[in-house]
mmCIF file of C-alpha atoms and ligand atoms in Angstrom:
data_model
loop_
_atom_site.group_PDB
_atom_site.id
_atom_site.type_symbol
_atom_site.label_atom_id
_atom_site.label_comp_id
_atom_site.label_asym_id
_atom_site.label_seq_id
_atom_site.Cartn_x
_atom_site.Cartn_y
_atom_site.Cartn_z
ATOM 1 C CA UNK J 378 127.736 122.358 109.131
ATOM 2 C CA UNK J 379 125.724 125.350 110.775
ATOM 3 C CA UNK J 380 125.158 126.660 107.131
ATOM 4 C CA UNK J 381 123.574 123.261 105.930
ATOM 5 C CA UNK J 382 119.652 123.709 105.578
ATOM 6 C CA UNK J 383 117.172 122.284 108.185
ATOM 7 C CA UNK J 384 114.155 121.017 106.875
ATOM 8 C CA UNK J 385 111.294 119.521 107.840
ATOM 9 C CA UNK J 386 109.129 116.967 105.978
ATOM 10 C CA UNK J 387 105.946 115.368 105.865
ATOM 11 C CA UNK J 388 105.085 112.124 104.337
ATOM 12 C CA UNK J 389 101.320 111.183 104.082
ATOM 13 C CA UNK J 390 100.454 110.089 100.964
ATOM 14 C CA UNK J 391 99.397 106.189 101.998
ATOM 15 C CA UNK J 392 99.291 104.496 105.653
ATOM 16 C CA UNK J 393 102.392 106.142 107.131
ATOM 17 C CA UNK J 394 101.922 109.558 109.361
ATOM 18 C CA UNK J 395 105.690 110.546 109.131
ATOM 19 C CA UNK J 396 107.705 113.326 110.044
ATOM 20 C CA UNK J 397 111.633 113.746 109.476
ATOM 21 C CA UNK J 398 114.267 116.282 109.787
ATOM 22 C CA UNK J 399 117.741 116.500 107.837
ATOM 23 C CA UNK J 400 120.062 118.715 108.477
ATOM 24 C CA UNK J 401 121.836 118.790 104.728
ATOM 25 C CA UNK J 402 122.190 115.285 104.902
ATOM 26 C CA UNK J 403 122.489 114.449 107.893
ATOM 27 C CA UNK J 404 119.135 112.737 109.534
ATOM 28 C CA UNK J 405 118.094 114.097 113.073
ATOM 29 C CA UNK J 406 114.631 112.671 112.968
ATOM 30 C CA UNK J 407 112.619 110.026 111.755
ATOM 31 C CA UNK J 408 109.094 109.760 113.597
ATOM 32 C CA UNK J 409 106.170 107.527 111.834
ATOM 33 C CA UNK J 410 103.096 106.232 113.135
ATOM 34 C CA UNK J 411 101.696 103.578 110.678
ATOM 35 C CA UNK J 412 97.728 102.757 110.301
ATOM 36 C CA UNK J 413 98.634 99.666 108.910
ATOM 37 C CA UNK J 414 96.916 97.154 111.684
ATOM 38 C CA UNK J 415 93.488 99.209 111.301
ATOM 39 C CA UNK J 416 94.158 98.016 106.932
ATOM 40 C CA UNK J 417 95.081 94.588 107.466
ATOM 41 C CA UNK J 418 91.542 93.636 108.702
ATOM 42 C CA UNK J 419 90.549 94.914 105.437
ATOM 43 C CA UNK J 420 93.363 92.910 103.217
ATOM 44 C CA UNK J 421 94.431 96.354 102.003
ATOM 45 C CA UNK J 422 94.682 100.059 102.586
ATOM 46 C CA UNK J 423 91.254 102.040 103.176
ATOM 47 C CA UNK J 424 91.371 105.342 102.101
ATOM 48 C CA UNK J 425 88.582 106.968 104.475
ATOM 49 C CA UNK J 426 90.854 104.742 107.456
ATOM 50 C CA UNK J 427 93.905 106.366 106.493
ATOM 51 C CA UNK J 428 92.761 109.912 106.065
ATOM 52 C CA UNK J 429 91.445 110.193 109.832
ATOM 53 C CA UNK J 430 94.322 108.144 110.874
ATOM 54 C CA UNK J 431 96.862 111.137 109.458
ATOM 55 C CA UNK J 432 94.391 113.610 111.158
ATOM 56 C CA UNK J 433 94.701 111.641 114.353
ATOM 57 C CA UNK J 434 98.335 111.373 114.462
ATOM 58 C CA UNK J 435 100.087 114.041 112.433
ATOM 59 C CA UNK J 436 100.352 117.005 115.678
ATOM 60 C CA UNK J 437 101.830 113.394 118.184
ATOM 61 C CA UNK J 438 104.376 112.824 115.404
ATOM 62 C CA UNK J 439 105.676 116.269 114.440
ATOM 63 C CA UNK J 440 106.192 116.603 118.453
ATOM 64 C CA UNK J 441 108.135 113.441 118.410
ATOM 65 C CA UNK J 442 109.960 114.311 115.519
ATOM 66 C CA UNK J 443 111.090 117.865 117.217
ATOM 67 C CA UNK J 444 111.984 116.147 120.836
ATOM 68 C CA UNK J 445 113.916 113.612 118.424
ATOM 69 C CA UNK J 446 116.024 116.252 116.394
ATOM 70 C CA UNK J 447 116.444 118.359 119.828
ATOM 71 C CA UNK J 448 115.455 121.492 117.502
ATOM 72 C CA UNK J 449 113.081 123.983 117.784
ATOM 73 C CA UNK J 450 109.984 124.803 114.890
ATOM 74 C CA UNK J 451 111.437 128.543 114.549
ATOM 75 C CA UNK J 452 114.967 126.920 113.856
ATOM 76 C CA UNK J 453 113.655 125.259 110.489
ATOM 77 C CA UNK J 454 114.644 126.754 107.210
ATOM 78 C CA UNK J 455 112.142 125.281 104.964
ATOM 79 C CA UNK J 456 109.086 122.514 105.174
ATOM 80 C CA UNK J 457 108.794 120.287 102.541
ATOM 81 C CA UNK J 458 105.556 117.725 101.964
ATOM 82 C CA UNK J 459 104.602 114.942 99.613
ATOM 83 C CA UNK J 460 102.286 116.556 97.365
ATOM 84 C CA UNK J 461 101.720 113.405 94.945
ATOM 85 C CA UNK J 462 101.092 110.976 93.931
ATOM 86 C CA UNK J 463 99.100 108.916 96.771
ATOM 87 C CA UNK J 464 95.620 108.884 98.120
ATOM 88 C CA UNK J 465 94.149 112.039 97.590
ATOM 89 C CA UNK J 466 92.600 112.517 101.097
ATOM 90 C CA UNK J 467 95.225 111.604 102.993
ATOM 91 C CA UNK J 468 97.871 113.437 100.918
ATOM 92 C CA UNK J 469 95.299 116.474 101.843
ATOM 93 C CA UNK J 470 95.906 115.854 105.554
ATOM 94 C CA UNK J 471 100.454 116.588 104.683
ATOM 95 C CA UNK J 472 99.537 119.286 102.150
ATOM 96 C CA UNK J 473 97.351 121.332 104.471
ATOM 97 C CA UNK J 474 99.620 121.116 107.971
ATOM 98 C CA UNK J 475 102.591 121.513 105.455
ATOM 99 C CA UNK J 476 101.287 124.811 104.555
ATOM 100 C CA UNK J 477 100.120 125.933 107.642
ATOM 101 C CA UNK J 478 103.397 125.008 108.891
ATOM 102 C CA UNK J 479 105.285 127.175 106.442
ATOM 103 C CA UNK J 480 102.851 130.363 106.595
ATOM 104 C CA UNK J 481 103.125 130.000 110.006
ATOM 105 C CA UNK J 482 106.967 130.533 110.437
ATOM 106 C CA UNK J 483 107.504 132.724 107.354
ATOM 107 C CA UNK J 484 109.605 129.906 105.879
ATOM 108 C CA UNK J 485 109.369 128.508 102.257
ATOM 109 C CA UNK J 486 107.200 125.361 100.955
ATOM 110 C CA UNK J 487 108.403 122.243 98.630
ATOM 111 C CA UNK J 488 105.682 119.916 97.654
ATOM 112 C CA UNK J 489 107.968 116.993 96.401
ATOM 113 C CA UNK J 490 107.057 113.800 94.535
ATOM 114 C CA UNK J 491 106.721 110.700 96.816
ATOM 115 C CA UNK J 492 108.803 108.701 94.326
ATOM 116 C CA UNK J 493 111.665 111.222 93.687
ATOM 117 C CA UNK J 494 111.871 111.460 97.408
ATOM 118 C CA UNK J 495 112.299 107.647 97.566
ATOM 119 C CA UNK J 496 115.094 107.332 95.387
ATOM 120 C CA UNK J 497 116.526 110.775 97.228
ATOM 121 C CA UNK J 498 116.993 109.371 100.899
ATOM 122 C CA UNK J 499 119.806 107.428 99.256
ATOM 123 C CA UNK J 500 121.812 110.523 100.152
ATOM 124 C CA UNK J 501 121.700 110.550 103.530
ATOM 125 C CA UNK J 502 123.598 107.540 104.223
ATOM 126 C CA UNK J 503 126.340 107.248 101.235
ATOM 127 C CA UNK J 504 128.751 109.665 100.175
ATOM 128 C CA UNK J 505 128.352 112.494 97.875
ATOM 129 C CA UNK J 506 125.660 111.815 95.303
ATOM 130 C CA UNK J 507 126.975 110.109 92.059
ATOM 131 C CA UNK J 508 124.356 111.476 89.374
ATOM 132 C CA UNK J 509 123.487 110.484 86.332
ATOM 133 C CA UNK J 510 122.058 107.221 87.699
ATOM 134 C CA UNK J 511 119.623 104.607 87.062
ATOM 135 C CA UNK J 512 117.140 104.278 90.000
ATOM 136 C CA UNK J 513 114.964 101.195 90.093
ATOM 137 C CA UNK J 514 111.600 102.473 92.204
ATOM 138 C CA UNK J 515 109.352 99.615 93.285
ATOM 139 C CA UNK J 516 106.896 100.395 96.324
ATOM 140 C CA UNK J 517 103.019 99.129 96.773
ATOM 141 C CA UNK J 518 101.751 101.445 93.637
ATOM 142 C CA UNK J 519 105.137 102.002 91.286
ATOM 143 C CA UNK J 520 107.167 100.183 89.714
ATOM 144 C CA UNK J 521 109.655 102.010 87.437
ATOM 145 C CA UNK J 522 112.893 102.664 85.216
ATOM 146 C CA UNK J 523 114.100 105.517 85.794
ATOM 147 C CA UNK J 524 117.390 107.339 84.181
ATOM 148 C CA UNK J 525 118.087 110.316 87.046
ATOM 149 C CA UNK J 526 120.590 113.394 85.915
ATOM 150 C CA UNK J 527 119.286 115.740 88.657
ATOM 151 C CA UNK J 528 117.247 114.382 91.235
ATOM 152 C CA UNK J 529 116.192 117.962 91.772
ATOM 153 C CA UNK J 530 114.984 118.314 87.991
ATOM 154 C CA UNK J 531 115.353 116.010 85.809
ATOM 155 C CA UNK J 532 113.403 112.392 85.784
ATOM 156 C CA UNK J 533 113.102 110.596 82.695
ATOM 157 C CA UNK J 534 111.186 107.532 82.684
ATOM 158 C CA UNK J 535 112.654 104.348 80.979
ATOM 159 C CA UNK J 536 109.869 102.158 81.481
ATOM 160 C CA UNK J 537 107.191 101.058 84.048
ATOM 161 C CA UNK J 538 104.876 98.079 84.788
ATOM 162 C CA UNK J 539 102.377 98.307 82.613
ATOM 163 C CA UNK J 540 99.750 96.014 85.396
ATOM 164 C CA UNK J 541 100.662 95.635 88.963
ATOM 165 C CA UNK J 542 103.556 97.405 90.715
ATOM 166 C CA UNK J 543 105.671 94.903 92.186
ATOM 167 C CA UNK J 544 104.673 95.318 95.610
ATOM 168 C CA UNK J 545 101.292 95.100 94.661
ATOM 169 C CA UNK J 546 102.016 91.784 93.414
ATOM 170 C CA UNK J 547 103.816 90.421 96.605
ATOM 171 C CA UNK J 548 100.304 91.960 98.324
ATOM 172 C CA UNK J 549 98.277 89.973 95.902
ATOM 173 C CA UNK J 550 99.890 86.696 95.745
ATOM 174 C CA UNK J 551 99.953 87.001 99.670
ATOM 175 C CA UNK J 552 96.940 87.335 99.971
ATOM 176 C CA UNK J 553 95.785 84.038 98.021
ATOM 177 C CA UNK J 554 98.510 82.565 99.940
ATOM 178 C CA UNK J 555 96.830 83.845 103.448
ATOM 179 C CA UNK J 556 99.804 85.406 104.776
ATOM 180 C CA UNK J 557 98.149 88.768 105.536
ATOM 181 C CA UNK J 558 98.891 92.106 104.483
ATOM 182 C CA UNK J 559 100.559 94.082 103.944
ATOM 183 C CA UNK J 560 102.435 90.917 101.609
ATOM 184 C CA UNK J 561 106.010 91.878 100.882
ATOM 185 C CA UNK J 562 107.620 91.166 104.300
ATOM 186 C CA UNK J 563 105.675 88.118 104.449
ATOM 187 C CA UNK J 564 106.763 86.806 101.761
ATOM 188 C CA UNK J 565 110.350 87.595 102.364
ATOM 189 C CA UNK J 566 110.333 85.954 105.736
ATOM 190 C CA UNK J 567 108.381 83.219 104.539
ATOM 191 C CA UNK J 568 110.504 82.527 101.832
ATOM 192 C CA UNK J 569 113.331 82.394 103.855
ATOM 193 C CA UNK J 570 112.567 78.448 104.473
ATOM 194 C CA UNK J 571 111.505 77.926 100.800
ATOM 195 C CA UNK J 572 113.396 76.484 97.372
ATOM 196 C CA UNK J 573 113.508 79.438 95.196
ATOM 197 C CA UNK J 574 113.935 76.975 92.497
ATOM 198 C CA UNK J 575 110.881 74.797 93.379
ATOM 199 C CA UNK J 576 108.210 75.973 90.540
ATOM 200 C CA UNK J 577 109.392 78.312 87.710
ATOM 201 C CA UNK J 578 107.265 80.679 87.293
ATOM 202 C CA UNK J 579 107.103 83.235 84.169
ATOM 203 C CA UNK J 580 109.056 85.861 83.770
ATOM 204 C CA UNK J 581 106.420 88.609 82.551
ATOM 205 C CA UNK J 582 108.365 90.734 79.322
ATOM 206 C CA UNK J 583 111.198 89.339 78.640
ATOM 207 C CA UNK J 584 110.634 86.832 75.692
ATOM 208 C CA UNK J 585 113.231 87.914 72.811
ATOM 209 C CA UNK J 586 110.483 90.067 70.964
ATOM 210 C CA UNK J 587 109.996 91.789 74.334
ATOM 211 C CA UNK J 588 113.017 92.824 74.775
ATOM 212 C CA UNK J 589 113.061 94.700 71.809
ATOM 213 C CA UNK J 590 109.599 96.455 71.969
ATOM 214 C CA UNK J 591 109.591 97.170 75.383
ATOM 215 C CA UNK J 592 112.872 96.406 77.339
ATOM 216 C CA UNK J 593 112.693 98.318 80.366
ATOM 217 C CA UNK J 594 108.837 97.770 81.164
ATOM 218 C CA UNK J 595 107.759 94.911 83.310
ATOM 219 C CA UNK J 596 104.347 93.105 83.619
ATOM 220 C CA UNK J 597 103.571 90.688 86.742
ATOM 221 C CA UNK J 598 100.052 90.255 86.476
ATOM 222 C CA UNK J 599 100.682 87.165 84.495
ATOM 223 C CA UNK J 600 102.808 86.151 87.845
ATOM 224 C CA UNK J 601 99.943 86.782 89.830
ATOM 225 C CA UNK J 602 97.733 84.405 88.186
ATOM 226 C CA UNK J 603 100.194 81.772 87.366
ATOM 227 C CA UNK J 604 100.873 81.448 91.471
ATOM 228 C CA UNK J 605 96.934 81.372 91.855
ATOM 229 C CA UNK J 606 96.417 78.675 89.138
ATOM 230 C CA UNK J 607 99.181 76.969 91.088
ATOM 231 C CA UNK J 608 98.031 77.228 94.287
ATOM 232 C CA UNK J 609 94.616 75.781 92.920
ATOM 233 C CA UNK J 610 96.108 72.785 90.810
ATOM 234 C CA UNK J 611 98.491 71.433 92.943
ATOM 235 C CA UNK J 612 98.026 68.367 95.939
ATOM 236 C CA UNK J 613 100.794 69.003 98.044
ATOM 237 C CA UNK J 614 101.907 72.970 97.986
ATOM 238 C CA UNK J 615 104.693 73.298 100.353
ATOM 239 C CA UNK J 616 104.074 77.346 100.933
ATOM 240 C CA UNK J 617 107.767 78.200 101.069
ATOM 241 C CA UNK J 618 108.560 76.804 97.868
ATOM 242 C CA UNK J 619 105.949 78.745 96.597
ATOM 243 C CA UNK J 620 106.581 82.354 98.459
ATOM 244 C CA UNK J 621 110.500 81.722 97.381
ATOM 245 C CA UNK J 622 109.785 80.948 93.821
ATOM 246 C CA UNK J 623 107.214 83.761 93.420
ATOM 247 C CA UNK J 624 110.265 86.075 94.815
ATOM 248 C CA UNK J 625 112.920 84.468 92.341
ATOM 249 C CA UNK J 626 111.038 85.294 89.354
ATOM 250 C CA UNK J 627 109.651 89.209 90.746
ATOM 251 C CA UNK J 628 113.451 90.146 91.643
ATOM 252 C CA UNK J 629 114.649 88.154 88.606
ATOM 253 C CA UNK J 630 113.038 90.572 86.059
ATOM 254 C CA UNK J 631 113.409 93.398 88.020
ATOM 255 C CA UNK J 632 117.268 93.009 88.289
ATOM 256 C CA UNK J 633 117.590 91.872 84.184
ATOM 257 C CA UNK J 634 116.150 94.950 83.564
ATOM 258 C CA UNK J 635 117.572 97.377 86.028
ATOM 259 C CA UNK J 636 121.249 96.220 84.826
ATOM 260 C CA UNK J 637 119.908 96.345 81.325
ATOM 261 C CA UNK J 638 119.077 99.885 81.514
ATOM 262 C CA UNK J 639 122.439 100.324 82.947
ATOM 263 C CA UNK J 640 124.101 99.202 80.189
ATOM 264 C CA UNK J 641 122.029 100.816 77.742
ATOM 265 C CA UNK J 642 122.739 104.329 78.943
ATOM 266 C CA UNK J 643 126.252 103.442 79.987
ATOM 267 C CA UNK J 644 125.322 104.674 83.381
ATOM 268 C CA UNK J 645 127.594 102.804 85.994
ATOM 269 C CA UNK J 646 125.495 103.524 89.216
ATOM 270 C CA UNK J 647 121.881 101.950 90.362
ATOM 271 C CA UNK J 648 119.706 103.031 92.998
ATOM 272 C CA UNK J 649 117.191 100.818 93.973
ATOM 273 C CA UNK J 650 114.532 102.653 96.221
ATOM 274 C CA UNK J 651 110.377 102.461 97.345
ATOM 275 C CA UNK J 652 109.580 99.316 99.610
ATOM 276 C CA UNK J 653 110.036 96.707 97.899
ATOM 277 C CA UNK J 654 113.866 97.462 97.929
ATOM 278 C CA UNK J 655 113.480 96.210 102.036
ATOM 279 C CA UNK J 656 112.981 92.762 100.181
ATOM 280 C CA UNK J 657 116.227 90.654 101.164
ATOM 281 C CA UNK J 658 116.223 88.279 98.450
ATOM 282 C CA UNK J 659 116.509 91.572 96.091
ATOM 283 C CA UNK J 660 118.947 93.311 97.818
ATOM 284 C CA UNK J 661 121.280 89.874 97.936
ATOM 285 C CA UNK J 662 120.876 88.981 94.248
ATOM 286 C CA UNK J 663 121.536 93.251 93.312
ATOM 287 C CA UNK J 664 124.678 92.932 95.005
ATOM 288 C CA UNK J 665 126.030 89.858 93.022
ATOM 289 C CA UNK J 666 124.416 91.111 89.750
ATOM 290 C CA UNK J 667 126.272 94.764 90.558
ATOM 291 C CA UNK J 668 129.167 92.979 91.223
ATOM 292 C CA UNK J 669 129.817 91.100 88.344
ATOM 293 C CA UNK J 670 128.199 93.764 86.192
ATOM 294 C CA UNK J 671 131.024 96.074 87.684
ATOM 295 C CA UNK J 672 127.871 98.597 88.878
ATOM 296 C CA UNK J 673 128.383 100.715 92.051
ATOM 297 C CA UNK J 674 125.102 99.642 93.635
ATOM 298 C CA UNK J 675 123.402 101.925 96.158
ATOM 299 C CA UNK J 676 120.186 100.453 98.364
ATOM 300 C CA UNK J 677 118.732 102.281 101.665
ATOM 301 C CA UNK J 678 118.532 100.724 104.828
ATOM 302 C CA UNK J 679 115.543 98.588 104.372
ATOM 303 C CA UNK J 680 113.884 101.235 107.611
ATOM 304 C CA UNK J 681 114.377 103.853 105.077
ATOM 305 C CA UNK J 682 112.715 102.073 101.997
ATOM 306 C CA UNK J 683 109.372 101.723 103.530
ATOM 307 C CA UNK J 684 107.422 105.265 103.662
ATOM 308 C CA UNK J 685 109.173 107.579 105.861
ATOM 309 C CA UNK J 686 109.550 111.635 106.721
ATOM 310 C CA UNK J 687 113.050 111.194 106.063
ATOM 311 C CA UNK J 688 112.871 110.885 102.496
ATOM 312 C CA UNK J 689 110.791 113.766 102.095
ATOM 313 C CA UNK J 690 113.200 116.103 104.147
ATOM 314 C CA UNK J 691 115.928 114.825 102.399
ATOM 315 C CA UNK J 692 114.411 115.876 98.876
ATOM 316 C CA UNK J 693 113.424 119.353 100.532
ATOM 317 C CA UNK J 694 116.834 119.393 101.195
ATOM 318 C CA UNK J 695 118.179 118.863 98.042
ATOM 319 C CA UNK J 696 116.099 121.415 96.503
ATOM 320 C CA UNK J 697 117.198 124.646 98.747
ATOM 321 C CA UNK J 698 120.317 123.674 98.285
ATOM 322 C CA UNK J 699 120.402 123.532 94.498
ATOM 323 C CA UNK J 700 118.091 126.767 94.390
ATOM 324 C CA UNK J 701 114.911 125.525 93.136
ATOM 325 C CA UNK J 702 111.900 127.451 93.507
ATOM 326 C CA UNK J 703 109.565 127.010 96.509
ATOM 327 C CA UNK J 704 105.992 126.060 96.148
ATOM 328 C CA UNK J 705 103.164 128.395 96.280
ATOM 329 C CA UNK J 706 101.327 128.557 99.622
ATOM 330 C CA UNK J 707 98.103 127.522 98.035
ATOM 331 C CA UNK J 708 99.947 124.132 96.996
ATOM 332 C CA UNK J 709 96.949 121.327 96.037
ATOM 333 C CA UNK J 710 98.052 117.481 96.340
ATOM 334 C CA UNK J 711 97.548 115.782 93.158
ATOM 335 C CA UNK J 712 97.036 112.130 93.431
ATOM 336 C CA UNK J 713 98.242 111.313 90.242
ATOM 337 C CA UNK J 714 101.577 113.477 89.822
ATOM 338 C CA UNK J 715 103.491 111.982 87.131
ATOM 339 C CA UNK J 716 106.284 110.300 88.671
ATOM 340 C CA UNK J 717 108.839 112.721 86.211
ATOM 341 C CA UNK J 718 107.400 116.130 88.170
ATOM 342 C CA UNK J 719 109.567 116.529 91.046
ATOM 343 C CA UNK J 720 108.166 119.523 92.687
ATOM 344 C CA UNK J 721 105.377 121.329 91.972
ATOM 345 C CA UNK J 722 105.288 125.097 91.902
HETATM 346 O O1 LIG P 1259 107.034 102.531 99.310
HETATM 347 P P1 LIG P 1259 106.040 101.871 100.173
HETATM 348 O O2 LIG P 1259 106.275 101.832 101.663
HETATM 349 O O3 LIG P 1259 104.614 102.501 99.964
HETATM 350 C C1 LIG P 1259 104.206 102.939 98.697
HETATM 351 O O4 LIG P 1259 104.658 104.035 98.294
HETATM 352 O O5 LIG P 1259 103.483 102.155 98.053
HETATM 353 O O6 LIG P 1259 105.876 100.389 99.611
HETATM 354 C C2 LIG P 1259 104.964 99.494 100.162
HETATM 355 C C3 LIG P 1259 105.098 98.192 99.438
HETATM 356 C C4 LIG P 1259 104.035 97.187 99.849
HETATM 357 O O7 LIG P 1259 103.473 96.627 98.674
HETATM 358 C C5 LIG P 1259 104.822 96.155 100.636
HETATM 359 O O8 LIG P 1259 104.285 94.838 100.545
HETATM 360 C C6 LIG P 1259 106.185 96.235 99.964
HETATM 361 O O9 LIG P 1259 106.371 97.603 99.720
HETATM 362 N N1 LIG P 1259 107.255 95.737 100.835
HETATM 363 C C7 LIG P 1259 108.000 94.650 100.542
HETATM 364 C C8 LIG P 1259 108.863 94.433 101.653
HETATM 365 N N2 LIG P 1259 108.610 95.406 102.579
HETATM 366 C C9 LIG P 1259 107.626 96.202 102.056
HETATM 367 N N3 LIG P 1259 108.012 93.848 99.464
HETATM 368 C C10 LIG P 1259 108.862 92.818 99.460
HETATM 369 N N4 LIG P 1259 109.688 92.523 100.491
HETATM 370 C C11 LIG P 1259 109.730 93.306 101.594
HETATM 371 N N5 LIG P 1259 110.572 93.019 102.598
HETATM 372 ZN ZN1 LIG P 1260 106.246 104.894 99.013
#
């Protein structure tokens, strides 16, 4: 529909230089250029690497993004940027063509939350949104509960990890493993060939008393170290045993609690967004736990779980159309933006 908005987002915040366009919700581009090879010599992401690589790229990939969407800059209706959280200098590199951007065609700014946007590109490929839901949000610095009314305004947090985000963990454990970085689809395809049943590893918060004190956190730094002391104490490691058994446990506790938290709150729908949900092991087990749990379940294309423009746009979207107010034009990143502030004014 002519009358749906066209926006415009940026996405910056890590190793991903991405632009996307949505028209309502309907995706016309998705452009990213990833730094992630220049990081891998490193085992992880360097923030001075990343900043100039944003600088570097951001002007090739709006372009692309344009020819993609066959639009025109003065056709967009609104820009909309992740302002936080992320690395502060390369969330500066989004913020400031962002704003330039927006002064520069007269149109309004959203600075959006990375995570919210996560969880919001769900809407471009299912049907109309199905709010209040519970949105499980695991990417390489996150991992969180969270109980969703409005994706546009209202975020309450259930629980978190209270050590390593879960993709952090698959990182980690790679890494001791020597499979490279970044870890998660490593680990996935390595696991592919490996007994998921082969070593049982903990299961970080959910002993009885756990469950009672603090039921929708998670903890996998125990998980981390229990591979390591694994990897160190045992002969004969056959490394797809281990990869697969480290993935059981990680999408194991993730699930129990995601479907716990649906059953708390008597909310019948999950999301399960940030880039961990790519893993394959998480999405099969989600849709057999859904199923029997009679919960609708509702997981990205794995291309649109990793960091993307798309999500961004697609939050940007979501806000002109439910009226919210635009950001001011001196909008400052903030690295640490508390994963229940959506937007920032
Ligand atoms: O959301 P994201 O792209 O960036 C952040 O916002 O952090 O998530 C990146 C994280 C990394 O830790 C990466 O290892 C993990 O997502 N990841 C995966 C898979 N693909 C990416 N973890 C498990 N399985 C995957 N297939
Ligand atoms: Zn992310």
């Amino acid at each position: 529909m002519k009358s749906e908005p066209l926006v415009l987002g940026i996405e910056t915040s890590c190793d991903e230089t991405a632009v996307g366009i949505v028209r309502g919700r309907t995706l016309l581009a998705n452009v990213i250029a990833s730094s992630v090879e220049e990081h891998a010599l490193f085992g992880g992401v360097v923030p001075e690497i990343a900043s100039r690589a944003h600088l570097e790229s951001i002007l090739m990939v709006l372009d692309a993004a344009l020819k993609e969407s066959k639009i025109s800059l003065n056709d967009i209706d609104a820009v909309a940027v992740t302002a936080g959280p992320g690395l502060v200098g390369a969330l500066l590199v989004g913020v400031s063509s962002a704003s330039g951007l927006a002064l520069g065609l007269g149109k309004p700014l959203y600075g959006v939350n990375h995570l919210a946007a996560h969880v919001s590109v769900d809407l471009l490929t299912h049907d109309a949104p199905v709010e209040p839901v519970i949105a499980l949000l695991v990417s390489g610095g996150h991992s969180s509960l969270l109980q969703i009314d409005d994706i546009t305004s209202s975020v309450v947090k259930l629980g978190e990890s209270i050590d390593d985000a879960a993709g952090e963990a698959f990182d980690k454990v790679a890494r001791v493993m020597g499979l490279g970085f970044p870890g998660g689809p490593a680990i996935d395809h390595v696991a592919k060939f490996g007994n998921a049943r082969a070593v049982d590893f903990p299961r970080g918060l959910t002993q009885s008393g756990d469950w009672q004190t603090r039921p929708f956190d998670f903890s996998f730094s125990g998980l981390k170290t229990a591979v390591a002391r694994y990897l160190e104490s045992t002969p004969k490691i056959v490394r797809a045993d281990v990869a697969a058994s480290f993935q059981e446990a990680i999408v194991d506790v993730l699930l129990l609690k995601a479907l716990a938290a649906c059953k708390k709150t008597g909310i019948d729908t999950l999301v399960i967004a940030g880039g961990v949900a790519a893993n394959s092991r998480l999405r099969e087990l989600a849709a057999e736990r859904c199923q029997a749990a009679k919960i609708r379940l509702r997981v990205p294309p794995a291309g649109l779980c990793t960091d993307n423009g798309a999500m961004v746009a697609s939050l940007g979207s979501l806000m002109v159309a439910s009226g919210r107010s635009p950001s001011q034009a001196d909008l400052e990143a903030d690295s640490s933006l508390p994963v229940t502030t959506v937007s920032l004014t």
